[in-house]
């Protein structure tokens, strides 16, 4: 097979230093700014007469058809008409629906099927060999633009969206690569703040497919689902072309498929225990893996971290001569207050203070994500960069006011209020619980929880126990989902049997929770929170008419 006729450009972005910055000492204290930090240090049908799924039940077909790699969440649309009607018309939020053109939809499903037939990332030994081989054949597309590379445990996607909004507000053409997706696989690759079209997604896949197959033939293992998607993103960004790419790791850092990119800015959001079977059993162990994205002479922007994680990250940064900016020291949240539709912030950045910044997202954790995003963009525009400029306050305000983050304390229905949040580990659940308590003040909150079996489910349930009056346990449509009876048994241990209801189907679980929220008139401020997994939230969004 011939090599590409026209390799991608190879103009890499310049090395970057923060103005006045100096390498961090090996083990400085991790300090909070003015006591404002609130983030914990420890940081994815028709009905028959009996009411049970029947032989011809579409929901059962969905469950049986799903893979554990990348489920096509759109199929959950079957049987969701009642909930859609209750929710009202779909809202524009940057999450794409299925293509209206039947031929395009058919072609997209073919691509999704081919991608889903590949191994998941965790099925293969950690290695960059396959990605490096693909990038070499394609002409190193990931070097055609500077990049901001993001790792961490929680907050990566929201932070990436904020960084993207800030860069776009300063007239840069952006590419954003995030995972997992909420509803459509095309969400993972964005240009200029919007997911690429289905047509462009299909075209990009077909363009690189012959070269992916070359790598498949050369190596011991075929390229994984995530590796192919990552290659597609880098190729799409080079083709656009973009001025800067915002790239979120899939898992870890050192051996993640995205780590063929050299980020001029590396961002580490809060580290907590997740994927412990792959990354390590302590925050320090996990930080060792995530530190691998910090490259020589880069600027690293660190969110608040557990002490052992901070020590690892700072030691690595010193070792590669990276410039360090730490939340609570070089930048941070000065103040925040709850506002209608979000919160009003004062942020201290690397270049000064930014007052009266409205962020249309809920929770203290999103304020901290905003501080990290601002520092990352300041670093990108820092002295020595080809984009050196002072950040204008009005532009910063406009950028943050435009940010959305689907599935992150997202309101999808009123009366009663239904909120979706993709918290899937105990640390994420704690910040979600704090955020929903602060922003909504429900007098009675019903939880709908569907989790993956490989998570710390007990820890997640314990984090939500103080805020849920009752919990409806369920499952999403993937084989990775925890068995509903096993989840119910854990829930009973945490909540007590009188507070637990079991509904194996997500649509029934949502309806049951809404009924529980509405059943007593004295609870005028009742609400529902659907959570536990990105997949659960994605399916709930479709059931409730979003996307």
Coordinates of C-alpha atoms in Angstrom, one line a residue:
X1 CA 0.0 0.0 0.0
X2 CA 1.4 3.4 -0.9
X3 CA 2.1 6.1 1.6
X4 CA -0.1 9.2 1.6
X5 CA 0.6 11.5 -1.3
X6 CA 0.4 14.6 0.8
X7 CA 1.6 14.3 4.4
X8 CA 0.2 16.6 7.0
X9 CA 2.1 19.8 7.9
X10 CA 4.7 19.5 10.6
X11 CA 5.0 23.0 12.0
X12 CA 5.0 22.4 15.7
X13 CA 4.1 25.1 18.2
X14 CA 6.8 27.0 20.1
X15 CA 8.0 26.2 23.6
X16 CA 6.2 28.3 26.2
X17 CA 7.0 29.9 29.5
X18 CA 4.8 31.9 31.9
X19 CA 5.9 35.5 32.4
X20 CA 8.2 35.6 35.4
X21 CA 7.7 31.9 35.9
X22 CA 10.4 29.7 37.4
X23 CA 10.6 26.0 37.9
X24 CA 8.8 24.9 41.1
X25 CA 10.6 23.6 44.1
X26 CA 10.5 19.8 44.4
X27 CA 8.0 19.6 47.2
X28 CA 6.2 22.8 48.0
X29 CA 3.2 22.8 50.4
X30 CA -0.2 22.5 48.7
X31 CA -2.0 25.6 49.9
X32 CA -5.6 26.8 49.4
X33 CA -6.4 30.3 48.4
X34 CA -8.2 32.3 51.1
X35 CA -10.2 29.3 52.3
X36 CA -12.4 29.4 49.2
X37 CA -11.6 25.9 48.0
X38 CA -14.5 23.6 48.5
X39 CA -13.2 20.7 46.4
X40 CA -12.4 17.4 48.3
X41 CA -8.8 16.4 47.8
X42 CA -9.7 12.9 46.6
X43 CA -11.0 13.6 43.6
X44 CA -18.3 7.6 32.7
X45 CA -39.9 0.1 24.6
X46 CA -42.7 -0.7 24.3
X47 CA -44.6 -2.0 27.3
X48 CA -46.5 -5.3 27.2
X49 CA -49.5 -6.1 29.4
X50 CA -47.4 -7.5 32.2
X51 CA -45.2 -4.5 32.3
X52 CA -42.1 -6.8 31.9
X53 CA -39.8 -6.8 28.8
X54 CA -41.2 -9.2 26.3
X55 CA -39.6 -11.2 23.4
X56 CA -40.2 -8.3 21.0
X57 CA -39.2 -5.6 23.4
X58 CA -36.9 -3.1 21.8
X59 CA -35.2 -2.3 25.1
X60 CA -34.2 -5.9 25.5
X61 CA -32.8 -5.9 21.9
X62 CA -30.8 -2.8 22.8
X63 CA -29.3 -4.4 25.8
X64 CA -28.4 -7.6 24.0
X65 CA -27.0 -5.7 21.0
X66 CA -24.7 -3.4 22.9
X67 CA -20.9 -3.9 23.2
X68 CA -18.7 -3.0 26.0
X69 CA -16.6 -0.7 23.8
X70 CA -18.6 2.1 22.5
X71 CA -22.4 1.8 22.6
X72 CA -24.5 3.5 20.0
X73 CA -26.6 5.4 22.5
X74 CA -29.1 6.7 20.0
X75 CA -30.9 3.4 19.9
X76 CA -32.3 4.1 23.3
X77 CA -34.7 6.5 21.5
X78 CA -37.0 3.5 21.1
X79 CA -39.9 3.9 23.5
X80 CA -39.0 7.3 24.8
X81 CA -41.8 9.2 23.3
X82 CA -43.7 9.7 26.6
X83 CA -40.8 11.1 28.4
X84 CA -39.9 13.3 25.4
X85 CA -43.4 14.8 25.4
X86 CA -43.1 15.6 29.1
X87 CA -39.7 17.3 28.6
X88 CA -40.7 19.4 25.6
X89 CA -38.8 19.9 22.4
X90 CA -35.0 19.2 22.1
X91 CA -32.8 22.0 23.2
X92 CA -29.7 23.2 21.3
X93 CA -26.7 22.3 23.4
X94 CA -23.9 21.2 21.1
X95 CA -24.8 17.5 21.4
X96 CA -25.6 16.2 17.9
X97 CA -28.6 14.1 17.0
X98 CA -28.6 11.3 14.5
X99 CA -28.3 12.5 10.9
X100 CA -31.6 13.2 9.2
X101 CA -30.4 11.9 5.8
X102 CA -31.0 8.1 5.9
X103 CA -27.9 7.5 3.7
X104 CA -25.7 9.5 6.0
X105 CA -27.1 7.8 9.1
X106 CA -26.6 4.4 7.5
X107 CA -22.9 5.3 6.7
X108 CA -22.4 6.6 10.2
X109 CA -23.7 3.4 11.7
X110 CA -21.4 1.4 9.5
X111 CA -18.4 3.4 10.8
X112 CA -19.7 3.1 14.4
X113 CA -20.0 -0.7 13.9
X114 CA -16.5 -1.0 12.6
X115 CA -15.1 1.1 15.4
X116 CA -17.0 -0.9 18.0
X117 CA -15.5 -4.1 16.6
X118 CA -12.1 -3.0 17.8
X119 CA -10.6 -3.6 21.2
X120 CA -11.3 -1.2 24.0
X121 CA -8.2 0.6 25.2
X122 CA -8.0 -1.5 28.5
X123 CA -7.9 -4.7 26.5
X124 CA -4.4 -4.0 25.2
X125 CA -1.0 -3.7 26.9
X126 CA 0.0 -0.1 27.5
X127 CA 2.0 1.1 24.4
X128 CA 2.3 4.0 22.0
X129 CA 3.8 1.9 19.3
X130 CA 0.6 1.6 17.2
X131 CA -0.2 5.4 17.6
X132 CA 3.3 6.4 16.7
X133 CA 3.2 4.1 13.6
X134 CA -0.1 5.7 12.4
X135 CA 1.2 9.2 13.0
X136 CA 4.3 8.4 11.1
X137 CA 2.4 7.1 8.1
X138 CA 0.0 10.0 8.1
X139 CA 2.9 12.6 8.2
X140 CA 2.7 13.6 11.9
X141 CA -0.6 15.5 11.8
X142 CA -0.5 16.1 15.5
X143 CA 2.6 18.4 15.0
X144 CA 0.7 20.7 12.6
X145 CA -0.6 22.8 15.5
X146 CA 0.2 23.6 19.2
X147 CA -1.8 21.7 21.8
X148 CA -3.1 22.1 25.3
X149 CA -3.1 18.6 26.8
X150 CA -5.4 17.7 29.7
X151 CA -5.2 14.8 32.2
X152 CA -6.7 14.3 35.7
X153 CA -9.5 12.2 37.1
X154 CA -12.5 14.6 37.4
X155 CA -13.3 17.8 35.5
X156 CA -11.3 17.2 32.3
X157 CA -14.1 17.6 29.8
X158 CA -15.6 20.7 31.5
X159 CA -12.2 22.3 31.7
X160 CA -11.5 21.4 28.0
X161 CA -14.8 23.1 27.0
X162 CA -13.8 26.3 29.0
X163 CA -10.3 26.4 27.5
X164 CA -11.9 26.0 24.0
X165 CA -14.3 28.8 24.6
X166 CA -11.6 31.1 25.8
X167 CA -9.3 30.4 22.8
X168 CA -12.2 30.9 20.4
X169 CA -13.1 34.2 22.0
X170 CA -9.6 35.4 21.1
X171 CA -10.2 34.5 17.5
X172 CA -8.3 31.3 17.3
X173 CA -9.6 28.3 15.4
X174 CA -9.9 25.4 17.8
X175 CA -10.1 21.7 17.7
X176 CA -11.2 19.8 20.8
X177 CA -10.9 16.0 21.5
X178 CA -12.7 14.7 24.6
X179 CA -14.1 11.4 25.8
X180 CA -16.3 9.6 26.5
X181 CA -19.2 11.0 24.5
X182 CA -22.6 11.7 26.1
X183 CA -24.7 10.6 23.2
X184 CA -23.0 10.6 19.8
X185 CA -19.4 9.5 19.0
X186 CA -19.1 12.5 16.8
X187 CA -19.1 14.7 20.0
X188 CA -15.6 13.6 20.7
X189 CA -14.1 15.6 17.8
X190 CA -15.0 19.3 17.7
X191 CA -14.0 22.1 15.4
X192 CA -14.7 25.7 16.3
X193 CA -16.7 24.7 19.4
X194 CA -19.1 22.3 17.6
X195 CA -18.9 18.5 17.0
X196 CA -17.8 17.7 13.5
X197 CA -20.7 16.7 11.2
X198 CA -21.5 13.1 10.6
X199 CA -20.4 13.6 7.0
X200 CA -17.0 14.9 8.1
X201 CA -16.7 12.1 10.7
X202 CA -17.3 9.5 8.0
X203 CA -15.0 11.1 5.5
X204 CA -12.2 11.3 8.1
X205 CA -12.6 7.7 9.0
X206 CA -12.5 6.6 5.4
X207 CA -9.4 8.8 4.8
X208 CA -7.3 7.2 7.5
X209 CA -8.8 3.6 7.4
X210 CA -6.3 2.3 4.8
X211 CA -3.4 3.5 7.0
X212 CA -5.0 2.1 10.1
X213 CA -5.2 -1.3 8.3
X214 CA -1.5 -1.0 7.5
X215 CA -0.7 -0.6 11.2
X216 CA -3.0 -3.5 12.0
X217 CA -1.0 -5.7 9.7
X218 CA 2.4 -4.6 11.0
X219 CA 1.7 -4.9 14.8
X220 CA 0.9 -7.8 17.1
X221 CA -2.5 -6.3 17.9
X222 CA -4.9 -4.3 15.8
X223 CA -5.4 -0.6 16.8
X224 CA -7.9 -0.1 19.5
X225 CA -11.2 1.9 19.2
X226 CA -9.7 4.8 21.1
X227 CA -6.5 4.8 19.1
X228 CA -8.4 5.0 15.8
X229 CA -10.6 7.9 17.1
X230 CA -7.5 9.7 18.3
X231 CA -5.9 9.4 14.9
X232 CA -9.1 10.7 13.3
X233 CA -9.1 13.7 15.6
X234 CA -5.5 14.7 14.9
X235 CA -6.0 14.2 11.1
X236 CA -9.3 16.3 11.2
X237 CA -7.5 19.1 13.1
X238 CA -4.6 19.2 10.6
X239 CA -7.1 19.2 7.7
X240 CA -9.2 22.1 9.1
X241 CA -6.6 23.5 9.9
X242 CA -6.8 24.6 13.5
X243 CA -4.7 27.2 15.3
X244 CA -4.7 25.1 18.5
X245 CA -5.9 21.7 19.7
X246 CA -7.4 21.0 23.1
X247 CA -6.8 17.4 23.8
X248 CA -8.1 15.3 26.7
X249 CA -6.5 12.0 27.6
X250 CA -8.7 8.9 27.6
X251 CA -7.1 7.3 30.6
X252 CA -3.9 8.0 32.5
X253 CA -1.3 9.8 30.5
X254 CA 2.1 8.2 29.7
X255 CA 0.6 5.4 27.6
X256 CA -2.6 7.1 26.6
X257 CA -3.1 7.2 22.8
X258 CA -3.2 11.0 22.9
X259 CA 0.4 11.2 24.3
X260 CA 1.9 11.4 20.8
X261 CA 1.1 15.1 21.0
X262 CA 3.5 17.5 22.6
X263 CA 1.5 19.9 24.6
X264 CA 3.0 23.3 25.0
X265 CA 0.7 23.5 28.0
X266 CA -0.2 20.5 30.1
X267 CA -3.2 20.6 32.5
X268 CA -3.7 18.3 35.4
X269 CA -7.2 18.4 36.9
X270 CA -7.8 16.9 40.4
X271 CA -6.6 13.4 40.8
X272 CA -8.6 10.8 42.7
X273 CA -9.0 7.0 42.8
X274 CA -10.4 5.7 39.5
X275 CA -9.2 3.0 37.1
X276 CA -7.2 1.7 40.0
X277 CA -6.7 -1.7 38.3
X278 CA -4.8 0.1 35.5
X279 CA -3.3 3.2 37.1
X280 CA -2.5 2.4 40.7
X281 CA -4.1 2.2 44.1
X282 CA -3.1 5.7 45.5
X283 CA -3.3 9.2 44.2
X284 CA 0.5 9.3 44.0
X285 CA 0.6 6.1 41.9
X286 CA -2.0 7.6 39.6
X287 CA -0.2 10.9 39.4
X288 CA 2.9 9.0 38.2
X289 CA 1.0 7.8 35.2
X290 CA -0.6 11.1 34.5
X291 CA 2.6 13.1 34.8
X292 CA 3.7 11.5 31.5
X293 CA 1.9 14.2 29.5
X294 CA 4.2 16.9 31.0
X295 CA 6.9 17.4 28.4
X296 CA 10.3 19.2 28.4
X297 CA 10.0 23.0 28.5
X298 CA 6.2 22.9 28.7
X299 CA 4.1 24.9 31.1
X300 CA 2.1 22.7 33.5
X301 CA -1.1 24.0 35.1
X302 CA -2.0 22.1 38.3
X303 CA -5.4 22.1 39.9
X304 CA -5.5 21.4 43.7
X305 CA -4.2 17.9 44.3
X306 CA -3.8 15.4 47.1
X307 CA -0.4 16.0 48.7
X308 CA 1.2 12.8 47.4
X309 CA -0.1 13.4 43.9
X310 CA 1.2 17.0 44.0
X311 CA 4.7 15.8 45.1
X312 CA 4.9 13.4 42.1
X313 CA 3.7 16.0 39.6
X314 CA 6.1 18.7 40.8
X315 CA 9.0 16.3 40.9
X316 CA 8.4 15.2 37.4
X317 CA 7.9 18.9 36.3
X318 CA 11.3 19.8 37.7
X319 CA 12.9 16.8 36.1
X320 CA 11.8 17.9 32.6
X321 CA 12.3 21.6 33.2
X322 CA 8.7 22.5 32.9
X323 CA 7.3 25.8 34.3
X324 CA 4.7 25.2 37.0
X325 CA 1.5 27.1 37.9
X326 CA -0.4 25.9 40.9
X327 CA -3.9 26.5 41.9
X328 CA -4.0 28.3 45.3
X329 CA -0.6 29.8 44.7
X330 CA 0.0 31.2 41.3
X331 CA -3.7 31.4 40.4
X332 CA -7.1 30.5 41.9
X333 CA -10.7 31.3 42.8
X334 CA -10.8 34.6 44.8
X335 CA -14.6 34.6 45.4
X336 CA -17.8 33.0 44.1
X337 CA -21.5 33.4 44.7
X338 CA -24.5 31.6 43.5
X339 CA -26.3 33.4 40.7
X340 CA -29.4 32.7 38.6
X341 CA -28.4 30.0 36.1
X342 CA -24.9 29.5 37.5
X343 CA -22.4 31.5 39.6
X344 CA -20.5 34.8 39.6
X345 CA -16.8 34.5 40.0
X346 CA -13.7 36.6 40.7
X347 CA -10.7 34.7 39.4
X348 CA -7.0 35.4 40.0
X349 CA -5.1 34.4 36.9
X350 CA -1.4 34.4 36.1
X351 CA -1.8 37.9 34.6
X352 CA -4.1 39.6 37.1
X353 CA -7.6 39.5 38.6
X354 CA -10.8 39.0 36.6
X355 CA -13.9 40.2 38.4
X356 CA -17.6 39.6 37.8
X357 CA -17.1 36.6 35.5
X358 CA -20.5 34.8 35.1
X359 CA -20.2 31.0 34.6
X360 CA -23.5 29.3 33.6
X361 CA -22.5 26.0 35.4
X362 CA -23.3 24.9 38.9
X363 CA -21.0 23.9 41.8
X364 CA -17.7 25.0 43.4
X365 CA -15.9 22.4 41.3
X366 CA -16.8 24.2 38.1
X367 CA -15.4 27.5 39.6
X368 CA -12.1 25.7 40.2
X369 CA -12.2 24.3 36.7
X370 CA -12.7 27.8 35.4
X371 CA -9.6 29.0 37.3
X372 CA -7.6 26.2 35.8
X373 CA -8.9 26.9 32.3
X374 CA -8.1 30.6 32.6
X375 CA -4.5 29.9 33.8
X376 CA -4.0 27.4 30.9
X377 CA -5.1 29.9 28.3
X378 CA -2.9 32.6 29.9
X379 CA 0.0 30.2 29.8
X380 CA -0.7 29.5 26.1
X381 CA -0.7 33.2 25.4
X382 CA 2.4 33.8 27.6
X383 CA 5.7 35.5 26.9
X384 CA 7.6 33.6 24.2
X385 CA 4.5 32.3 22.5
X386 CA 3.6 33.3 19.0
X387 CA 0.2 34.3 20.4
X388 CA 1.5 36.6 23.2
X389 CA -1.3 39.0 24.2
X390 CA -3.0 40.4 27.3
X391 CA -6.3 38.8 28.1
X392 CA -9.1 41.3 27.8
X393 CA -11.6 41.2 30.7
X394 CA -14.7 41.6 28.5
X395 CA -13.5 38.8 26.2
X396 CA -12.9 36.5 29.1
X397 CA -16.4 37.3 30.5
X398 CA -18.0 36.6 27.1
X399 CA -16.1 33.3 26.7
X400 CA -17.1 31.9 30.1
X401 CA -20.7 33.1 29.7
X402 CA -20.9 30.9 26.6
X403 CA -19.7 27.6 28.2
X404 CA -21.9 24.6 28.2
X405 CA -21.1 21.1 29.7
X406 CA -23.8 18.6 28.9
X407 CA -24.4 16.0 31.5
X408 CA -22.7 18.0 34.3
X409 CA -25.4 19.2 36.7
X410 CA -27.6 19.8 33.7
X411 CA -31.2 20.7 34.1
X412 CA -33.3 18.8 31.5
X413 CA -36.8 19.2 32.8
X414 CA -38.9 21.4 35.2
X415 CA -41.8 20.6 37.5
X416 CA -40.3 18.5 38.9
X417 CA -36.8 19.5 38.1
X418 CA -34.7 16.7 36.7
X419 CA -30.9 17.1 36.8
X420 CA -28.3 14.9 35.0
X421 CA -24.8 14.5 36.2
X422 CA -22.2 12.0 35.0
X423 CA -20.5 11.5 38.4
X424 CA -19.1 8.0 38.4
X425 CA -16.6 7.8 41.3
X426 CA -16.9 8.9 45.0
X427 CA -14.9 12.1 44.5
X428 CA -17.1 13.2 41.6
X429 CA -20.2 12.2 43.6
X430 CA -19.2 14.4 46.5
X431 CA -18.7 17.5 44.4
X432 CA -22.0 16.8 42.6
X433 CA -23.8 16.4 46.0
X434 CA -22.3 19.7 47.2
X435 CA -23.1 21.4 43.9
X436 CA -26.7 20.3 43.7
X437 CA -27.3 21.2 47.4
X438 CA -25.9 24.7 47.0
X439 CA -27.5 25.5 43.6
X440 CA -31.0 24.0 44.0
X441 CA -31.8 23.5 47.6
X442 CA -34.4 20.7 47.0
X443 CA -36.6 19.9 49.9
X444 CA -36.8 16.3 48.6
X445 CA -34.4 14.8 46.1
X446 CA -34.8 11.4 44.4
X447 CA -31.8 9.7 42.9
X448 CA -31.8 7.5 39.8
X449 CA -28.5 5.6 39.8
X450 CA -27.1 3.3 37.2
X451 CA -23.3 2.5 37.4
X452 CA -20.6 0.5 35.7
X453 CA -19.6 -2.7 37.6
X454 CA -15.9 -1.8 37.7
X455 CA -16.3 1.4 39.8
X456 CA -16.3 2.1 43.5
X457 CA -20.1 1.8 43.6
X458 CA -20.3 1.7 47.4
X459 CA -18.3 4.8 47.7
X460 CA -20.4 6.6 45.2
X461 CA -23.6 5.6 47.0
X462 CA -22.3 6.7 50.3
X463 CA -21.4 10.1 48.8
X464 CA -25.0 10.5 47.7
X465 CA -26.7 9.1 50.8
X466 CA -27.0 12.4 52.7
X467 CA -28.8 14.1 49.9
X468 CA -31.2 11.4 48.5
X469 CA -34.5 11.0 50.2
X470 CA -35.0 7.8 48.2
X471 CA -33.0 6.1 45.4
X472 CA -34.2 4.2 42.3
X473 CA -31.5 1.8 41.2
X474 CA -31.4 0.8 37.5
X475 CA -29.0 0.0 34.8
X476 CA -28.0 1.4 31.4
X477 CA -27.9 -0.6 28.2
X478 CA -24.3 -1.8 28.2
X479 CA -22.9 -5.1 29.5
X480 CA -20.4 -3.0 31.6
X481 CA -23.4 -1.9 33.7
X482 CA -23.6 -3.3 37.2
X483 CA -26.4 -5.9 37.6
X484 CA -29.4 -4.1 39.0
X485 CA -29.9 -6.7 41.8
X486 CA -26.3 -6.3 42.9
X487 CA -26.6 -2.6 42.8
X488 CA -29.9 -2.8 44.8
X489 CA -28.2 -5.0 47.5
X490 CA -25.4 -2.4 47.9
X491 CA -28.0 0.4 48.0
X492 CA -30.0 -1.3 50.7
X493 CA -26.8 -1.6 52.8
X494 CA -26.2 2.1 52.4
X495 CA -29.7 3.6 52.4
X496 CA -31.9 0.9 54.1
X497 CA -34.5 -1.1 52.3
X498 CA -37.3 1.5 52.9
X499 CA -35.4 4.1 50.8
X500 CA -34.6 1.8 47.8
X501 CA -36.7 1.1 44.7
X502 CA -35.6 -1.2 41.9
X503 CA -36.4 -0.5 38.2
X504 CA -34.3 -2.6 35.8
X505 CA -35.1 -0.3 32.9
X506 CA -33.9 3.3 32.8
X507 CA -37.0 4.7 31.3
X508 CA -39.1 3.1 34.1
X509 CA -36.6 4.3 36.7
X510 CA -36.9 7.9 35.6
X511 CA -40.7 7.8 35.6
X512 CA -40.7 6.2 39.0
X513 CA -38.4 8.9 40.4
X514 CA -40.6 11.6 38.9
X515 CA -43.6 10.0 40.5
X516 CA -41.8 9.8 43.9
X517 CA -40.9 13.5 43.6
X518 CA -44.4 14.5 42.8
X519 CA -46.4 12.2 45.1
X520 CA -46.7 14.4 48.2
X521 CA -47.8 18.0 47.8
X522 CA -45.8 19.1 50.9
X523 CA -42.6 18.6 48.9
X524 CA -43.1 21.5 46.5
X525 CA -39.3 21.8 46.0
X526 CA -38.7 18.2 45.0
X527 CA -36.3 17.1 42.3
X528 CA -34.7 14.2 40.6
X529 CA -30.9 13.5 40.0
X530 CA -30.0 10.9 37.4
X531 CA -26.3 9.9 37.8
X532 CA -23.7 7.2 38.2
X533 CA -22.3 6.9 34.6
X534 CA -21.7 8.9 31.5
X535 CA -23.7 6.2 29.6
X536 CA -26.6 6.4 32.0
X537 CA -26.7 10.2 31.6
X538 CA -26.4 10.0 27.8
X539 CA -29.3 7.6 27.6
X540 CA -31.4 9.7 30.0
X541 CA -30.7 12.8 27.9
X542 CA -32.2 11.0 24.9
X543 CA -35.2 9.7 26.9
X544 CA -35.8 13.3 28.1
X545 CA -35.6 14.8 24.6
X546 CA -32.1 16.3 24.7
X547 CA -29.7 15.9 21.8

